[in-house]
Coordinates of C-alpha atoms in Angstrom, one line a residue:
M1 CA 98.2 130.8 76.6
H2 CA 96.7 133.7 74.9
E3 CA 97.6 134.6 71.2
N4 CA 96.2 137.8 69.2
A5 CA 94.3 137.5 66.6
S6 CA 97.4 137.3 63.2
N7 CA 99.6 135.0 65.9
A8 CA 96.8 132.5 65.8
H9 CA 96.3 132.5 62.0
A10 CA 100.0 132.6 61.3
H11 CA 100.5 129.3 63.7
A12 CA 98.1 127.7 62.3
H13 CA 99.3 128.5 59.0
A14 CA 102.8 127.0 60.2
H15 CA 101.8 124.0 62.5
A16 CA 99.6 122.9 59.4
H17 CA 103.0 123.2 56.9
A18 CA 105.0 121.3 59.3
H19 CA 102.8 118.5 58.8
G20 CA 101.9 118.9 55.1
C21 CA 98.5 120.2 56.2
R22 CA 97.0 123.3 53.6
V23 CA 94.7 126.5 54.6
Q24 CA 93.8 128.5 52.4
S25 CA 94.6 132.2 53.1
A26 CA 91.6 134.8 53.6
R27 CA 90.6 137.8 53.8
P28 CA 90.6 139.8 56.7
G29 CA 86.3 139.7 57.0
L30 CA 87.1 136.4 57.3
L31 CA 89.7 136.3 60.2
A32 CA 87.5 134.2 63.1
A33 CA 86.5 131.5 60.4
V34 CA 89.7 130.8 59.4
V35 CA 90.7 130.7 62.6
L36 CA 88.2 128.3 63.5
A37 CA 89.6 126.2 60.4
A38 CA 93.2 126.5 61.8
V39 CA 92.1 124.8 64.5
G40 CA 90.3 122.4 62.9
A41 CA 93.2 121.7 60.7
M42 CA 95.4 121.6 63.2
A43 CA 93.6 119.0 64.9
G44 CA 92.9 116.4 62.1
C45 CA 96.9 116.9 61.3
T46 CA 98.5 116.8 64.4
G47 CA 101.6 114.3 64.2
P48 CA 103.0 111.3 66.6
A49 CA 105.4 113.9 68.0
E50 CA 102.9 115.5 69.1
Q51 CA 100.4 112.9 70.0
R52 CA 102.7 111.6 72.4
A53 CA 103.1 115.2 73.8
E54 CA 99.6 115.6 74.7
H55 CA 99.7 112.5 76.2
L56 CA 102.9 113.6 78.6
Q57 CA 101.1 116.1 79.4
A58 CA 97.5 114.4 80.4
G59 CA 99.8 111.6 82.0
W60 CA 101.5 114.1 84.2
G61 CA 98.7 115.7 85.2
Y62 CA 97.2 112.4 86.2
I63 CA 99.4 111.7 88.6
E64 CA 99.5 115.0 89.9
A65 CA 95.2 114.5 90.7
S66 CA 96.4 111.0 91.9
N67 CA 94.3 109.8 89.3
F68 CA 96.5 106.7 88.4
D69 CA 94.8 104.2 86.3
K70 CA 94.6 106.7 83.7
A71 CA 98.0 108.1 84.1
R72 CA 99.2 105.0 83.3
V73 CA 96.5 104.5 80.1
E74 CA 97.9 108.1 78.6
F75 CA 101.9 106.4 79.6
A76 CA 101.0 103.5 77.9
N77 CA 99.9 105.8 74.5
A78 CA 102.7 107.8 74.8
L79 CA 104.6 104.6 74.6
K80 CA 103.4 102.8 71.9
I81 CA 104.5 106.2 69.8
E82 CA 107.9 105.8 71.1
P83 CA 108.5 103.2 73.1
K84 CA 112.2 104.1 74.4
D85 CA 110.5 107.5 75.7
A86 CA 112.7 108.0 79.0
D87 CA 110.0 110.3 80.5
A88 CA 107.4 108.3 78.9
R89 CA 108.8 105.3 81.3
F90 CA 109.2 107.0 84.1
G91 CA 106.2 108.6 84.1
A92 CA 104.8 104.9 83.7
G93 CA 106.8 104.0 86.9
K94 CA 105.3 106.5 88.8
A95 CA 101.6 105.6 87.9
A96 CA 102.2 101.7 88.4
E97 CA 103.7 102.7 91.4
G98 CA 101.1 104.7 92.8
L99 CA 98.6 101.5 91.7
R100 CA 101.2 99.5 94.2
D101 CA 102.2 97.3 91.3
Y102 CA 105.9 97.7 92.2
R103 CA 107.3 94.7 89.8
A104 CA 105.7 97.0 86.8
A105 CA 107.3 99.8 88.4
L106 CA 110.4 98.6 88.8
G107 CA 110.5 97.8 84.8
H108 CA 109.7 100.8 83.7
Y109 CA 111.8 102.7 85.4
Q110 CA 114.5 100.3 84.8
A111 CA 113.9 101.1 81.0
A112 CA 114.0 104.6 81.8
V113 CA 117.4 103.9 82.3
D114 CA 118.0 101.7 79.3
A115 CA 116.7 104.0 77.2
Q116 CA 119.0 107.9 79.0
P117 CA 121.6 106.1 80.9
N118 CA 121.7 109.5 83.1
E119 CA 117.8 109.7 83.4
V120 CA 117.7 110.7 87.3
R121 CA 114.5 110.6 88.4
A122 CA 114.1 106.9 87.7
R123 CA 117.7 105.7 88.5
V124 CA 116.7 107.5 92.3
A125 CA 113.1 105.7 92.0
L126 CA 115.1 102.6 91.4
G127 CA 117.1 103.0 93.9
R128 CA 114.0 103.8 96.1
L129 CA 112.6 100.8 95.3
L130 CA 114.9 97.9 95.4
F131 CA 116.7 99.5 98.4
F132 CA 113.0 98.8 99.7
A133 CA 113.2 95.3 98.4
G134 CA 116.5 94.9 100.7
A135 CA 118.8 94.5 97.1
L136 CA 120.9 97.2 99.1
D137 CA 124.3 96.6 96.6
E138 CA 122.0 97.2 93.0
A139 CA 120.1 100.3 95.3
S140 CA 123.5 101.8 95.8
K141 CA 124.0 101.4 92.8
H142 CA 121.9 103.7 91.3
V143 CA 121.7 106.2 93.7
D144 CA 125.5 106.6 93.3
A145 CA 125.0 107.4 89.8
A146 CA 122.2 108.9 90.0
L147 CA 124.5 111.1 92.4
A148 CA 127.1 111.2 90.1
T149 CA 124.9 113.2 87.3
D150 CA 123.8 115.2 89.8
G151 CA 125.3 115.8 93.2
R152 CA 122.9 117.9 94.0
N153 CA 119.7 116.1 93.8
A154 CA 117.4 116.0 97.2
E155 CA 116.1 113.3 96.8
A156 CA 119.3 110.3 96.1
M157 CA 120.9 111.7 98.9
A158 CA 117.3 111.2 101.2
V159 CA 117.8 107.6 99.7
R160 CA 121.9 107.2 99.5
G161 CA 121.3 108.2 103.6
A162 CA 118.7 105.5 103.6
L163 CA 120.9 102.5 102.9
T164 CA 123.5 104.1 105.0
L165 CA 121.4 103.5 107.9
A166 CA 120.4 100.5 106.6
R167 CA 124.2 99.5 107.6
G168 CA 124.2 100.7 110.5
D169 CA 125.5 104.0 110.2
A170 CA 123.1 106.5 111.5
E171 CA 125.9 109.4 111.6
G172 CA 126.4 108.9 108.1
A173 CA 122.9 108.9 107.7
R174 CA 122.4 112.2 109.5
R175 CA 124.5 114.3 107.2
D176 CA 122.9 112.9 104.1
V177 CA 119.7 113.9 104.7
D178 CA 120.8 117.4 106.5
A179 CA 122.7 118.0 103.1
A180 CA 119.1 117.0 101.0
L181 CA 117.3 119.2 103.3
A182 CA 119.8 122.3 102.6
I183 CA 119.1 122.0 99.0
D184 CA 115.1 120.7 99.8
P185 CA 114.0 121.9 102.8
D186 CA 110.3 120.0 101.7
N187 CA 111.5 116.9 100.0
T188 CA 109.2 114.3 101.3
Y189 CA 111.9 111.5 101.5
A190 CA 114.2 113.2 103.5
L191 CA 112.0 114.2 105.7
S192 CA 110.6 111.0 106.5
L193 CA 114.3 110.0 107.1
S194 CA 114.8 112.8 108.9
S195 CA 111.7 112.0 111.5
S196 CA 113.1 108.6 111.9
L197 CA 116.4 109.5 113.0
H198 CA 115.1 111.9 115.4
V199 CA 112.8 109.1 116.9
R200 CA 115.0 106.9 116.7
A201 CA 117.8 109.2 119.0
G202 CA 114.7 109.4 121.1
N203 CA 113.9 113.2 120.0
T204 CA 110.1 112.6 119.1
D205 CA 109.5 116.4 119.6
A206 CA 111.9 117.5 116.8
A207 CA 110.0 114.8 114.5
V208 CA 106.9 116.5 114.9
A209 CA 107.9 120.0 114.4
E210 CA 110.1 119.6 111.7
L211 CA 107.4 117.2 109.8
G212 CA 104.4 120.1 111.2
A213 CA 106.5 123.0 109.8
A214 CA 106.8 121.2 106.5
T215 CA 103.5 120.7 106.2
Q216 CA 102.9 124.3 106.9
R217 CA 105.0 125.4 104.0
S218 CA 103.5 122.7 101.7
P219 CA 100.4 122.1 103.0
D220 CA 98.9 120.2 99.9
D221 CA 101.8 117.6 99.4
L222 CA 99.4 114.4 100.6
A223 CA 102.9 112.1 100.3
L224 CA 104.4 114.6 103.4
R225 CA 100.9 114.1 104.9
R226 CA 101.0 110.2 105.4
V227 CA 104.5 110.2 106.4
Y228 CA 103.1 113.5 109.5
A229 CA 100.5 110.1 109.9
E230 CA 102.6 107.3 110.2
L231 CA 104.6 109.3 113.0
F232 CA 101.4 110.4 114.8
L233 CA 100.8 106.7 114.9
Q234 CA 103.8 105.3 115.9
Q235 CA 103.3 108.0 118.8
N236 CA 100.5 107.0 119.6
R237 CA 98.3 110.1 118.7
P238 CA 95.9 108.2 116.6
A239 CA 93.5 111.5 116.2
D240 CA 96.3 113.3 115.3
A241 CA 96.9 110.7 112.2
V242 CA 93.3 110.4 111.8
A243 CA 93.5 114.2 111.1
Q244 CA 96.3 114.3 108.1
M245 CA 94.2 111.5 106.6
R246 CA 90.8 113.5 106.3
E247 CA 92.8 116.7 105.1
I248 CA 93.7 114.3 102.0
V249 CA 90.5 113.8 101.3
R250 CA 89.1 117.1 101.3
L251 CA 92.4 118.1 99.0
Q252 CA 91.4 115.1 96.7
P253 CA 87.6 113.8 96.9
D254 CA 87.5 112.0 94.6
V255 CA 90.5 110.0 94.5
R256 CA 89.6 106.4 96.3
E257 CA 92.6 105.6 97.0
H258 CA 92.8 108.4 99.9
R259 CA 89.3 107.0 101.3
L260 CA 90.1 103.5 101.4
Q261 CA 94.1 104.6 103.1
L262 CA 92.0 106.7 105.8
A263 CA 89.8 103.3 106.3
E264 CA 93.1 101.5 106.5
L265 CA 94.3 103.3 109.1
F266 CA 90.9 102.7 111.3
A267 CA 91.2 99.2 110.8
R268 CA 95.3 99.4 112.5
M269 CA 93.7 101.0 114.9
G270 CA 91.1 98.8 115.7
D271 CA 88.5 101.4 115.2
A272 CA 85.9 98.7 113.2
A273 CA 82.5 101.6 113.9
N274 CA 85.2 103.9 111.3
V275 CA 86.4 101.9 109.0
E276 CA 82.5 101.7 107.9
A277 CA 81.6 104.5 108.6
T278 CA 84.3 105.8 106.3
L279 CA 83.8 103.4 103.6
R280 CA 79.9 104.2 103.8
E281 CA 80.9 107.8 103.2
A282 CA 83.4 107.0 100.3
V283 CA 79.9 104.5 98.3
V284 CA 78.1 108.3 98.9
A285 CA 80.4 109.9 97.8
R286 CA 81.5 107.8 94.9
P287 CA 78.0 106.3 94.1
A288 CA 79.2 105.0 90.7
D289 CA 82.5 103.1 92.0
D290 CA 81.4 99.4 92.2
D291 CA 85.3 99.3 93.7
M292 CA 84.0 101.0 97.1
K293 CA 80.5 99.1 97.4
L294 CA 82.4 95.4 97.2
A295 CA 85.2 97.3 99.6
L296 CA 82.0 97.8 102.5
V297 CA 81.0 94.3 101.6
D298 CA 84.5 92.6 102.2
F299 CA 85.0 94.6 105.1
M300 CA 81.7 93.4 106.8
R301 CA 81.9 89.6 105.4
G302 CA 85.6 90.1 107.1
A303 CA 84.3 91.5 110.4
G304 CA 81.7 88.5 110.6
R305 CA 78.8 89.8 109.8
A306 CA 77.9 87.8 106.6
D307 CA 74.6 88.8 106.6
D308 CA 74.9 92.3 106.8
A309 CA 77.4 92.1 103.8
R310 CA 74.8 89.8 101.9
R311 CA 71.7 91.7 102.4
T312 CA 73.7 94.9 101.8
L313 CA 74.8 93.5 98.3
E314 CA 71.5 92.6 97.3
G315 CA 70.4 95.9 97.7
Y316 CA 73.0 97.5 96.0
V317 CA 72.2 94.6 92.9
A318 CA 68.9 95.3 93.1
A319 CA 69.2 99.3 92.5
D320 CA 71.6 99.0 89.7
G321 CA 69.8 95.9 88.0
S322 CA 71.7 95.6 84.9
N323 CA 75.4 95.9 86.1
L324 CA 77.2 92.5 85.8
A325 CA 80.3 93.0 87.3
L326 CA 77.9 93.1 90.9
Q327 CA 75.9 90.4 90.5
T328 CA 78.9 88.5 89.8
A329 CA 80.1 89.8 93.2
L330 CA 77.2 88.6 94.7
G331 CA 77.5 85.6 92.9
R332 CA 81.2 85.5 94.6
L333 CA 79.4 86.0 98.2
H334 CA 76.9 83.2 97.8
G335 CA 79.8 80.5 96.9
M336 CA 81.3 82.2 99.8
Q337 CA 78.9 81.7 102.3
G338 CA 78.0 78.1 101.5
R339 CA 74.9 79.0 99.3
T340 CA 75.9 77.3 96.5
A341 CA 72.2 77.5 94.1
D342 CA 71.8 81.0 94.4
A343 CA 75.4 81.4 93.6
A344 CA 75.5 78.7 90.3
R345 CA 71.7 80.6 89.0
L346 CA 73.4 84.6 89.5
L347 CA 76.7 83.3 87.4
Q348 CA 75.1 81.8 85.2
G349 CA 73.0 84.0 84.4
V350 CA 75.9 86.4 83.9
I351 CA 77.7 84.7 81.5
D352 CA 73.9 83.8 79.7
E353 CA 74.2 87.9 79.5
S354 CA 77.6 88.3 78.4
P355 CA 78.6 84.7 76.7
E356 CA 82.1 86.0 75.4
G357 CA 82.7 89.4 77.7
V358 CA 84.9 90.6 81.0
Q359 CA 82.4 89.5 83.2
G360 CA 81.1 86.5 81.0
M361 CA 84.2 85.0 81.6
R362 CA 84.7 86.4 85.0
A363 CA 81.5 84.6 85.9
R364 CA 83.0 82.0 84.6
V365 CA 85.9 81.8 87.4
E366 CA 83.6 82.1 90.2
L367 CA 81.4 79.6 89.2
A368 CA 84.1 76.8 89.1
R369 CA 85.3 78.5 92.3
V370 CA 81.9 77.1 93.7
H371 CA 81.8 74.0 91.2
L372 CA 85.3 73.2 93.2
A373 CA 84.1 73.8 97.0
G374 CA 81.7 71.5 96.2
R375 CA 84.3 68.5 95.0
D376 CA 83.7 68.7 91.1
V377 CA 86.4 68.9 89.5
A378 CA 85.5 67.8 86.1
R379 CA 83.3 70.9 85.9
A380 CA 85.3 73.6 87.7
S381 CA 88.5 72.5 84.9
A382 CA 86.0 72.8 81.9
L383 CA 85.0 76.5 82.9
V384 CA 89.0 77.1 83.9
D385 CA 90.2 75.9 80.1
E386 CA 87.1 78.1 78.6
V387 CA 88.6 81.1 80.9
L388 CA 92.0 79.9 79.4
E389 CA 91.7 79.7 75.8
E390 CA 89.9 83.1 75.8
N391 CA 93.0 84.5 78.0
A392 CA 95.5 82.6 78.6
L393 CA 96.9 85.5 81.2
D394 CA 93.6 85.7 83.1
A395 CA 94.6 86.2 86.8
G396 CA 92.0 84.6 88.6
A397 CA 91.5 81.3 86.1
L398 CA 95.3 80.9 87.3
G399 CA 95.0 81.9 90.5
L400 CA 91.9 78.8 90.6
R401 CA 93.9 76.1 89.0
A402 CA 96.3 76.9 90.5
T403 CA 94.7 75.7 93.5
M404 CA 93.4 72.8 91.8
A405 CA 96.9 71.7 91.3
M406 CA 97.6 72.3 94.9
E407 CA 95.0 69.8 95.3
R408 CA 96.9 67.0 93.3
K409 CA 99.9 67.9 94.9
A410 CA 101.6 69.4 91.7
Y411 CA 103.0 72.1 93.5
A412 CA 105.6 72.8 90.8
D413 CA 102.3 73.3 88.6
A414 CA 101.3 75.7 91.1
V415 CA 104.1 77.6 91.1
A416 CA 104.5 78.0 87.6
D417 CA 100.3 79.4 87.7
L418 CA 100.8 81.7 90.4
R419 CA 103.6 83.7 89.2
S420 CA 102.1 84.3 85.9
A421 CA 98.9 85.3 87.7
L422 CA 100.7 87.9 90.1
R423 CA 102.1 89.1 86.7
D424 CA 98.6 91.0 86.2
A425 CA 97.7 91.0 89.4
P426 CA 100.9 91.6 92.5
D427 CA 98.5 92.8 94.9
D428 CA 96.7 89.7 95.4
K429 CA 96.8 88.7 98.8
E430 CA 95.6 86.0 98.1
M431 CA 97.6 84.5 95.4
L432 CA 100.9 85.7 96.9
R433 CA 99.8 83.7 100.1
L434 CA 99.0 80.5 97.9
L435 CA 102.2 80.9 96.5
A436 CA 104.1 80.6 99.8
R437 CA 102.4 77.8 100.7
A438 CA 103.1 75.9 97.2
Y439 CA 106.8 77.2 97.8
A440 CA 107.0 75.5 100.6
A441 CA 105.6 72.6 99.9
N442 CA 107.8 72.3 96.8
G443 CA 110.3 72.2 99.4
E444 CA 111.2 76.2 98.4
R445 CA 111.3 77.6 101.9
P446 CA 113.2 80.8 101.5
L447 CA 111.5 81.4 98.1
A448 CA 108.1 81.1 100.3
M449 CA 109.4 83.5 103.1
Q450 CA 110.7 85.6 100.4
T451 CA 106.7 85.6 99.1
L452 CA 105.4 86.3 102.7
E453 CA 107.7 89.5 102.5
T454 CA 106.4 90.6 99.8
L455 CA 102.6 90.1 101.3
V456 CA 104.1 91.7 104.4
A457 CA 105.5 95.1 102.9
R458 CA 102.1 95.5 100.4
A459 CA 99.5 94.7 102.8
P460 CA 101.3 95.7 106.3
E461 CA 98.0 95.1 108.0
D462 CA 97.8 91.5 107.2
V463 CA 98.5 89.4 110.2
D464 CA 97.9 86.7 108.7
A465 CA 100.8 86.4 106.5
H466 CA 103.4 88.0 109.0
L467 CA 102.3 85.3 111.4
Q468 CA 102.8 82.7 108.1
L469 CA 106.5 84.1 107.8
A470 CA 107.0 84.3 111.5
E471 CA 106.0 80.4 111.5
L472 CA 108.9 79.4 109.0
H473 CA 111.2 81.3 110.4
V474 CA 110.6 79.6 113.3
L475 CA 110.5 75.8 110.9
A476 CA 114.3 77.3 109.7
G477 CA 115.2 77.3 113.3
K478 CA 115.6 80.7 113.7
P479 CA 112.8 82.2 116.2
A480 CA 115.1 85.8 116.7
D481 CA 114.0 86.3 112.8
A482 CA 110.3 85.8 114.0
V483 CA 110.8 88.5 116.8
P484 CA 110.8 91.1 114.8
V485 CA 107.7 90.3 112.8
L486 CA 105.6 89.7 115.5
R487 CA 106.4 92.9 116.9
A488 CA 105.3 94.6 113.6
A489 CA 102.0 92.0 113.1
I490 CA 100.9 93.2 116.7
A491 CA 101.8 97.5 115.9
A492 CA 99.5 96.8 112.6
R493 CA 96.8 94.8 114.8
P494 CA 97.0 95.7 118.0
G495 CA 93.8 94.1 119.2
D496 CA 94.8 90.2 117.7
A497 CA 96.2 87.7 120.2
R498 CA 97.3 85.9 118.4
P499 CA 101.0 87.6 117.1
V500 CA 101.4 88.0 121.0
L501 CA 101.4 84.8 121.6
R502 CA 103.2 83.7 119.5
L503 CA 106.1 86.8 120.0
A504 CA 105.8 85.1 123.4
Q505 CA 107.0 81.8 122.2
A506 CA 109.5 83.0 119.9
L507 CA 111.3 85.1 122.7
V508 CA 111.0 81.8 125.1
A509 CA 113.1 80.2 122.6
T510 CA 115.3 82.6 122.3
K511 CA 116.2 82.7 125.6
E512 CA 115.0 86.3 126.4
L513 CA 112.8 85.9 128.8
D514 CA 112.9 89.4 130.4
A515 CA 111.8 90.5 127.0
A516 CA 109.0 87.1 127.3
G517 CA 108.1 88.6 131.2
D518 CA 106.5 91.8 129.5
V519 CA 104.6 89.4 127.2
A520 CA 103.2 87.5 129.3
K521 CA 102.1 90.4 131.7
A522 CA 100.5 92.3 128.7
L523 CA 98.8 88.6 128.2
L524 CA 97.6 88.2 132.1
T525 CA 95.9 92.3 131.3
R526 CA 93.2 90.1 128.8
K527 CA 90.1 87.6 129.7
D528 CA 91.0 86.3 126.8
T529 CA 94.2 85.9 126.6
A530 CA 94.7 84.9 130.9
A531 CA 95.8 81.6 130.3
S532 CA 98.2 82.2 128.2
G533 CA 99.6 84.7 130.3
H534 CA 99.9 82.3 133.3
Y535 CA 101.1 79.8 131.0
F536 CA 103.8 81.9 129.6
T537 CA 104.6 83.5 133.3
G538 CA 105.6 79.6 134.5
V539 CA 108.2 78.7 131.4
I540 CA 109.8 81.8 132.3
A541 CA 109.5 80.7 135.7
E542 CA 111.1 77.0 135.5
A543 CA 113.4 78.5 132.7
A544 CA 115.5 80.2 135.8
G545 CA 114.9 77.3 138.3
D546 CA 111.6 78.6 140.3
R547 CA 110.0 75.7 140.1
R548 CA 107.8 76.4 142.8
T549 CA 106.1 79.9 140.7
A550 CA 106.2 77.4 138.1
E551 CA 103.7 75.0 139.3
A552 CA 101.5 77.8 140.4
E553 CA 101.4 79.4 137.3
Y554 CA 100.5 76.4 135.4
R555 CA 97.6 75.1 137.9
S556 CA 96.5 78.9 137.4
S557 CA 96.6 78.8 133.8
L558 CA 94.9 75.1 133.8
Q559 CA 92.2 76.6 135.9
L560 CA 91.3 78.8 133.1
E561 CA 91.9 76.5 130.6
P562 CA 91.0 73.0 131.4
R563 CA 92.2 71.2 128.1
G564 CA 95.7 72.8 128.7
T565 CA 97.5 72.7 126.0
E566 CA 100.2 74.7 124.9
P567 CA 98.7 78.0 124.0
Q568 CA 99.2 77.7 119.5

């Protein structure tokens, strides 16, 4: 915004006077110098209200740019000035949600509502997250309160529609979503629900057309493009899904999360080559981003390419010899791959270089992990204690202490440490997995299942989490509840045979023999699961009273798998 010189001069005087600063009057010939001095005075005399406004403005700018880390810092700074600022709380919630820290997001949204009960945005966001968490009644309370304040809030109507659909009323959901789109035709949440309703009714062409038109109207709406990509993936149109995600990367090339989501999409498609290509492109585009380098290394390791992962990370360390974060990561990788001497040497070097620093503490945790793998519990415990003495909430140290507690069968202690650790690392898959194990071992199966449901929601591509959750359903005597979990796992990783095998078992257990037969046929088409396909075909035939067919199928299974054990 540009002002003429006299207005700038007057504004500077007014601003400085309001904050107890004094600007001397000046002769016209000195006007330019006075304006510059006044600007300096304004910078030096900015009060708390102005500082808070600056942090809020910066925070929302970062939200717009999808830079959620920096947005979180700006909103935190605003909250230091005014902890009950509803706008800052809402912004902090948006930043946390963008970082997938849903626990923190819920807390901020609730704090915004507590500070300002008529804060509609926070009410709607609370309702949306509570809906995803399965707390339908609590979600409805917030959505109803939002609509009581603003009866034309399209997002609130969309969330109410989703709640209505979850309660089995598709017609009511369609009424809500149509009303929302009449108010805001480009509302992402309403369009997402409308798309789901079209697909549910068997009208996928309408879903594609509706989202396509909305994308053309709002080509820079990244959330809308993600919904469009997901629809294409569901409709087995992977190339179109990829095109949408690539466009998101093109629109915001500097945002790490977009590139990771593109890589994740390729992973869901079973396209390992493009996962690696995407991560390599990201490393080139963001050369100072250690997380992108480590994502590439983790992918290689997870794909069974241990030597490639090690050589790649060694190359990064060699190229940036002073980077302690990469050295710590390499030490961890050495430990995971059994090179304990190399791991200990490298990690101790980081500790010596940064004895009291963040990387030194992280290196202690990794070195403790190495010692624990070597059954040297005493040295591992000593290092963990050093870290926790410095920071009692260090997530890595707490997680490792929980692992040691599990070894001692001190399951309650493990649960306590893991819950504390997850406050700072809510998306840590391994800690969520370990917490589920601790709950189950401690006889708290419902909490174990709830933890795995959280993990599945945050990491839908994690097949192991789906399998663990399905197993708990089966152990609870509810194999029917395992079926949708296993189907979701198959959708996430079509090439993974394990959930297909478990699905066949679950369907047989629930006596859904026709559905089990379809799965058995799918197993027969794969060389690695053909023996299991014959086995389940035999089980189904036996259940139907066709003993001759059953025996023939069992023999075929044994020819392919002489051990003759039931598929696991």
